[in-house]
Coordinates of C-alpha atoms in Angstrom, one line a residue:
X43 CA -11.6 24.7 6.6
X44 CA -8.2 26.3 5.9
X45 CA -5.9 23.3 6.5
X46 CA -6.2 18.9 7.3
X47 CA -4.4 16.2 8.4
X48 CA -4.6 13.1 7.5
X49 CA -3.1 9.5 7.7
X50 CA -1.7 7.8 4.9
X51 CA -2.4 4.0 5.6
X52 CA 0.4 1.4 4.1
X53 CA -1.3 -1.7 2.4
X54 CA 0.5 -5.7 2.3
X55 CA -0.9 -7.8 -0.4
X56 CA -2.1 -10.9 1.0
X57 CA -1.9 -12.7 -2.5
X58 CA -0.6 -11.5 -5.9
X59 CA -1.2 -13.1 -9.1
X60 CA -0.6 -11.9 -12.2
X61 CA -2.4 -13.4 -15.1
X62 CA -1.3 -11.9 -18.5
X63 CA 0.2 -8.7 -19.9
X64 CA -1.9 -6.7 -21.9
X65 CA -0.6 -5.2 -25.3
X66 CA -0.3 -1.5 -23.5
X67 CA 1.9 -3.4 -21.5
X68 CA 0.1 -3.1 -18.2
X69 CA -0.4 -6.7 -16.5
X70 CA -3.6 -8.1 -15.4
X71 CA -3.4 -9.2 -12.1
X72 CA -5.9 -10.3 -9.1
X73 CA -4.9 -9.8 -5.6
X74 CA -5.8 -9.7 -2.1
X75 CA -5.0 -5.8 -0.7
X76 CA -4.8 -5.4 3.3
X77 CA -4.2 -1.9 4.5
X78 CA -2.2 -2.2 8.3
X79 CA -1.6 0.4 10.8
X80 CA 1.8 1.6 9.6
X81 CA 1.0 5.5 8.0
X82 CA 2.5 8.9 6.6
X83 CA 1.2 11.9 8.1
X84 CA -0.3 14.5 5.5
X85 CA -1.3 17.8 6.0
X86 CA -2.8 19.9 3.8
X87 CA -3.1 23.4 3.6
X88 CA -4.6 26.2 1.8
X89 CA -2.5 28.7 0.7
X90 CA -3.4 32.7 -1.0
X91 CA -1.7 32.5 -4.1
X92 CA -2.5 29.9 -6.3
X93 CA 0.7 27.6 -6.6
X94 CA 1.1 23.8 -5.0
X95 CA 4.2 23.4 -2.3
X96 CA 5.3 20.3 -1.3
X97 CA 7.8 19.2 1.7
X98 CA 8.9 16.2 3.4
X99 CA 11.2 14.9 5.8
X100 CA 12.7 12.8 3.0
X101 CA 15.0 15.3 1.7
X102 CA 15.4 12.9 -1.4
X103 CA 11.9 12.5 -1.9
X104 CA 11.3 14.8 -5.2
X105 CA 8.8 17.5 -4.1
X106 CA 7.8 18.9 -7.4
X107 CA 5.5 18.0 -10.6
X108 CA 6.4 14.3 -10.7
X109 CA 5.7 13.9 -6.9
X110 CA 2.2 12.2 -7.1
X111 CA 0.7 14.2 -4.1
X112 CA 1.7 16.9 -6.6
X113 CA -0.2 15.4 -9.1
X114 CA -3.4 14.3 -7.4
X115 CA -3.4 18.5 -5.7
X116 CA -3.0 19.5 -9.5
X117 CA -5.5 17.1 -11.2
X118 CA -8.1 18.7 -8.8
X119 CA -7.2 22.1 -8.9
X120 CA -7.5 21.6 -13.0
X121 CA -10.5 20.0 -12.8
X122 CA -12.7 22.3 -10.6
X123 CA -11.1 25.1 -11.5
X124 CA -9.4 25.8 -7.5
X125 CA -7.9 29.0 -7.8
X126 CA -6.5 29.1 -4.0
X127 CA -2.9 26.9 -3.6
X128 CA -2.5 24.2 -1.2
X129 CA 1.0 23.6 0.9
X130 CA 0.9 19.8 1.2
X131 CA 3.1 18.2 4.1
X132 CA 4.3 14.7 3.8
X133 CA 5.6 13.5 7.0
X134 CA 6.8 9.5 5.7
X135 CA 7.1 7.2 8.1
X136 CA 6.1 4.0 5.2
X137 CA 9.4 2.9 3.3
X138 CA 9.7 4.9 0.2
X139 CA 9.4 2.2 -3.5
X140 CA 8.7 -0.4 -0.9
X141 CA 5.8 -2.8 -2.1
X142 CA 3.4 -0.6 0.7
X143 CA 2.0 1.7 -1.8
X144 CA 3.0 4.9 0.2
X145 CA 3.2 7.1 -2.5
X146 CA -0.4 6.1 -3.6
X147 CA -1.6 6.6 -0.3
X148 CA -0.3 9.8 -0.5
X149 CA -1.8 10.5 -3.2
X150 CA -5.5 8.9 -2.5
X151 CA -4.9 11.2 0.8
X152 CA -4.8 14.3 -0.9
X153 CA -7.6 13.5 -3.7
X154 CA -10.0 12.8 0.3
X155 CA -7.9 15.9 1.7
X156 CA -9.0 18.6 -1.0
X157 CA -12.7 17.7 -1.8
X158 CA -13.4 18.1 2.2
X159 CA -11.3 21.4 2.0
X160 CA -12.6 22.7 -0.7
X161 CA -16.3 21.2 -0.5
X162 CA -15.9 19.3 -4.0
X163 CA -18.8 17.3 -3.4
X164 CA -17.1 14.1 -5.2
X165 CA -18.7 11.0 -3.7
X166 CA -15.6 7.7 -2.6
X167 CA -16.2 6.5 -6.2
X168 CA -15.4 9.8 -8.0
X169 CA -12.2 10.0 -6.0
X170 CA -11.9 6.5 -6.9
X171 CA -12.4 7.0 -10.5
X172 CA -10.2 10.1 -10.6
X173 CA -7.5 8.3 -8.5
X174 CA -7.0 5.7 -11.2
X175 CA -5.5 8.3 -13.7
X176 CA -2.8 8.8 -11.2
X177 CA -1.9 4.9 -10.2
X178 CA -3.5 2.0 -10.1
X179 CA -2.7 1.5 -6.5
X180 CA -4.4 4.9 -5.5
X181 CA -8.5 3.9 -6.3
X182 CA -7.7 0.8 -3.6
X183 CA -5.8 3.1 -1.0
X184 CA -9.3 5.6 -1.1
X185 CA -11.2 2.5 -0.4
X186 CA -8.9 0.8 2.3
X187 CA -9.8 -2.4 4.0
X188 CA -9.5 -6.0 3.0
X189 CA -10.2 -6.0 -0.8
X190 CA -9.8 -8.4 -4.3
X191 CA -7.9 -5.9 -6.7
X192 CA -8.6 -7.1 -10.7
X193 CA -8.2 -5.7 -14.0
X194 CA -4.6 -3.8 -13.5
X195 CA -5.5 -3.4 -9.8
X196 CA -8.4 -0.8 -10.4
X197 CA -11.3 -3.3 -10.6
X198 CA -12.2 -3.2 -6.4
X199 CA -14.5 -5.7 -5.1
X200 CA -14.9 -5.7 -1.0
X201 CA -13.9 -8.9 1.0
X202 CA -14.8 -9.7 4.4
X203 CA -12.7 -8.6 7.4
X204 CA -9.0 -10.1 7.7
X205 CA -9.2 -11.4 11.1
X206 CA -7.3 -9.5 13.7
X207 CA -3.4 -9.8 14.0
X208 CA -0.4 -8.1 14.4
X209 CA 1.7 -7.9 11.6
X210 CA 5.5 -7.5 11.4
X211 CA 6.7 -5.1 8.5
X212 CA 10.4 -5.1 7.4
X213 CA 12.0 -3.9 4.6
X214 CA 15.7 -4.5 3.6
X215 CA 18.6 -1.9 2.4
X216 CA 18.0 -2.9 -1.6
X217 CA 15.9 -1.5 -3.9
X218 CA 13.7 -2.9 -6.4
X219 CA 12.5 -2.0 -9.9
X220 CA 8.6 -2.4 -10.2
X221 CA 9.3 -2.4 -13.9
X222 CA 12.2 -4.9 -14.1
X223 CA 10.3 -7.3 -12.1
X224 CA 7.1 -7.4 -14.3
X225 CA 9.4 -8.0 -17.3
X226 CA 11.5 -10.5 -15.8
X227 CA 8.2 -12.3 -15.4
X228 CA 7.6 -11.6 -18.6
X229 CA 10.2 -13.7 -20.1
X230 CA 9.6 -16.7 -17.6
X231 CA 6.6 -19.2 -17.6
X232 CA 4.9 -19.5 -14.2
X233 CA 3.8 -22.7 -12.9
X234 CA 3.1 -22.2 -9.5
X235 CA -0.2 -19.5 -8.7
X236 CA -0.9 -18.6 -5.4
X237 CA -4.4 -19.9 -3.8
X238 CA -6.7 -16.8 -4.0
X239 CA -9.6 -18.4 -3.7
X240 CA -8.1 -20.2 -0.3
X241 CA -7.4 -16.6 0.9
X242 CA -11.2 -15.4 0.0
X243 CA -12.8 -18.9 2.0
X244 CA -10.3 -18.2 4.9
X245 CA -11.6 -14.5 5.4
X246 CA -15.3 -15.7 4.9
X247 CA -14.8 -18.2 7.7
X248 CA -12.4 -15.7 9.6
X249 CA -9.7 -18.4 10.0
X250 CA -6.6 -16.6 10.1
X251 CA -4.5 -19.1 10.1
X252 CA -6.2 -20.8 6.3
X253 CA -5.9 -17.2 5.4
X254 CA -2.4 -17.5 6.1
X255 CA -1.5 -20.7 4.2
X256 CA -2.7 -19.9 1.1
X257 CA -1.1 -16.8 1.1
X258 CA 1.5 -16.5 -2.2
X259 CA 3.0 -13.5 -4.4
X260 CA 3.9 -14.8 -7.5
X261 CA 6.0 -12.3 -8.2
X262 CA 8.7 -14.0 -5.2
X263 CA 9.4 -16.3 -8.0
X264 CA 11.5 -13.4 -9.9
X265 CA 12.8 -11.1 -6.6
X266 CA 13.7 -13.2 -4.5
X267 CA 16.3 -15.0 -6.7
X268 CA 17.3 -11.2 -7.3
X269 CA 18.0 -10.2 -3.7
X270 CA 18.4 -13.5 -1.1
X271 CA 17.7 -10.9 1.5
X272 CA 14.4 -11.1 1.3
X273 CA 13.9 -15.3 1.8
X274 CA 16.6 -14.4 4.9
X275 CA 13.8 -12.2 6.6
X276 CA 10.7 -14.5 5.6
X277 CA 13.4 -17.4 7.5
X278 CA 13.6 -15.1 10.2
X279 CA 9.9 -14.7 10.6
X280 CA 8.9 -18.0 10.5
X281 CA 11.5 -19.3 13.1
X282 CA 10.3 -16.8 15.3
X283 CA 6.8 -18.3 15.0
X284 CA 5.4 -16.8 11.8
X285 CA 2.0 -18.2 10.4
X286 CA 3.4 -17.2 7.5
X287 CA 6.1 -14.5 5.7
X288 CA 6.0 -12.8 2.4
X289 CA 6.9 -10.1 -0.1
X290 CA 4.5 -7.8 -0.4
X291 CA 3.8 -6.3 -4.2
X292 CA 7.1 -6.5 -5.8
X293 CA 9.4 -5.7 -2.7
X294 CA 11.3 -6.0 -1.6
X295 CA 9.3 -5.6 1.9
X296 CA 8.7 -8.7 3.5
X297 CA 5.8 -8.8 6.1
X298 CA 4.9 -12.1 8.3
X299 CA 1.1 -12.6 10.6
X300 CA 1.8 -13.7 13.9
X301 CA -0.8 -14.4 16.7
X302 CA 1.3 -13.7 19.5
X303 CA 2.3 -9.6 19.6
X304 CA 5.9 -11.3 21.6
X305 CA 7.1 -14.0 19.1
X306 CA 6.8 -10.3 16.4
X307 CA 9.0 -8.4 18.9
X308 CA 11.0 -11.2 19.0
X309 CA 11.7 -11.5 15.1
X310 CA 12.2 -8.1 14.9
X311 CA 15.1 -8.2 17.3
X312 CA 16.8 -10.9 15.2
X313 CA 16.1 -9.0 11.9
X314 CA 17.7 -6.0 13.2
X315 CA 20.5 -7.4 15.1
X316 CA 21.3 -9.7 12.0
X317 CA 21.2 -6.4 9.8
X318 CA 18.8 -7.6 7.6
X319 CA 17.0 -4.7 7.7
X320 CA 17.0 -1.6 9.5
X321 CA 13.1 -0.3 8.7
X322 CA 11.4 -3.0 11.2
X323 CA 8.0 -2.4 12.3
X324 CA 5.5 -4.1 14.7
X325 CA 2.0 -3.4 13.8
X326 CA -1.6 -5.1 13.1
X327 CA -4.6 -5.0 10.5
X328 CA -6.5 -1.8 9.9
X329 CA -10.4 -2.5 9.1
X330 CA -12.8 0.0 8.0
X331 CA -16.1 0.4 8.8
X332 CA -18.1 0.2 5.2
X333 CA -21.1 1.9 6.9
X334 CA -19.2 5.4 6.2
X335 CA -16.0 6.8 4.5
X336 CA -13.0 6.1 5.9
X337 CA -10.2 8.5 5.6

């Protein structure tokens, strides 16, 4: 096999909480992870001399050692020793430091990518495990599907289906500082925790629409107040017919669940002719199949 491609699945969280920081500072959190049908486009492919290229059709996406594509071809390469190169293409179509975790999925696309190419032999939980050095996000974006994230997000436990849906994605002209967020939090005493459990007995019974009002990101509480853009769009979404609208990770994407594919057409028009935001997509859940690996 001298090359891949691949698709990069985008994930929403269906509810964030965050329960403590740690004294490394990471925060422990437990959260619902949904991977939709929104995707990059990766190839991967291998090259004579030994090096690791990457491109994109981001020219301001960096391309070199801190990319973490870079870093999950290098950890690999490291690791068994590769001596070939790989040339690793990112085609992006997922808002970049979005709250979608494309840069993860990147990643966890690369770590699948190279132990097919190179006939590694690493089972989903060694990619898993070696995904985890790179972002806490990547281990869940290997796995896919509807799953409860613990620990700092690398504790995986598999739910039951998220019911089907189409899903409207949009993400507004600001950007938003993962790190900034968290310590805002930090400094604020939360009263108000989204219903996880509600979430969990909503997908058990495959009601959608209990799934959808228990959904909560508790981080809202700290971006929204931030940028105002963001409770514009989840307005947007909901008078449009919504079951329900939210920031996904620490945004400043907002994504709504609709039942009817229209009413989301609909709510995009207004988000875009508003200028709210300009990346608008209309798309639906993605399940896996947990008989075999998904990638």
């Amino acid at each position: 096999m001298k090359q891949i491609e691949l698709k990069a699945l985008a994930k929403i969280n269906l509810g964030l909480d965050v329960l403590g920081r740690r004294e490394n500072g990471y925060h422990d959190v437990r959260m619902i992870m949904q991977s939709i049908y929104l995707y990059d486009e990766v190839k991967i492919e291998k090259m004579v001399s030994s090096g690791i290229e990457v491109s994109s059709n981001l020219n301001f996406l960096p391309t070199g050692g801190e990319n973490i594509a870079y870093k999950a071809a290098q950890l690999l390469k490291d690791e068994f020793h590769i001596r070939e190169g790989v040339r690793i293409t990112l085609n992006k179509h997922i808002p970049v430091a979005a709250g979608l975790a494309g840069g993860s999925s990147n990643a966890a696309a690369v770590l699948f990518g190279m132990n097919r190419m190179f006939r590694l032999g690493l089972s989903r939980k060694g990619l898993m495990e070696r995904g985890v050095r790179l972002g806490a996000d990547v281990p869940y974006c290997i796995m896919r599907g509807t799953v409860l994230a613990e620990g700092i997000g690398e504790e995986l436990s598999v739910l039951p289906a998220m019911p089907k849906c189409t899903v409207l994605i949009a993400k507004p002209p600001v950007s938003v500082s993962t790190k900034a967020v968290y310590e805002a939090l930090d400094s604020k005493v939360t009263k108000a925790h989204p219903d996880i459990d509600g979430i969990i007995e909503g997908l058990r019974e495959g009601n959608l629409r209990k799934v959808a009002s228990c959904m909560g990101n508790v981080l809202e509480g700290v971006t929204v107040p931030m940028y105002p853009v963001i409770e514009d769009i989840k307005q947007e979404m909901l008078n449009a017919g919504a079951l329900n609208a939210m920031m996904s990770g620490s945004g400043p994407t907002v994504f709504g669940l609709f039942e009817n594919r229209a009413a989301a057409r609909e709510a995009q028009r207004q988000i875009r002719e508003k200028l709210l935001a300009k990346q608008v997509y209309v798309t639906s859940i993605h399940s896996v199949r947990r008989d075999q690996d998904a990638n």
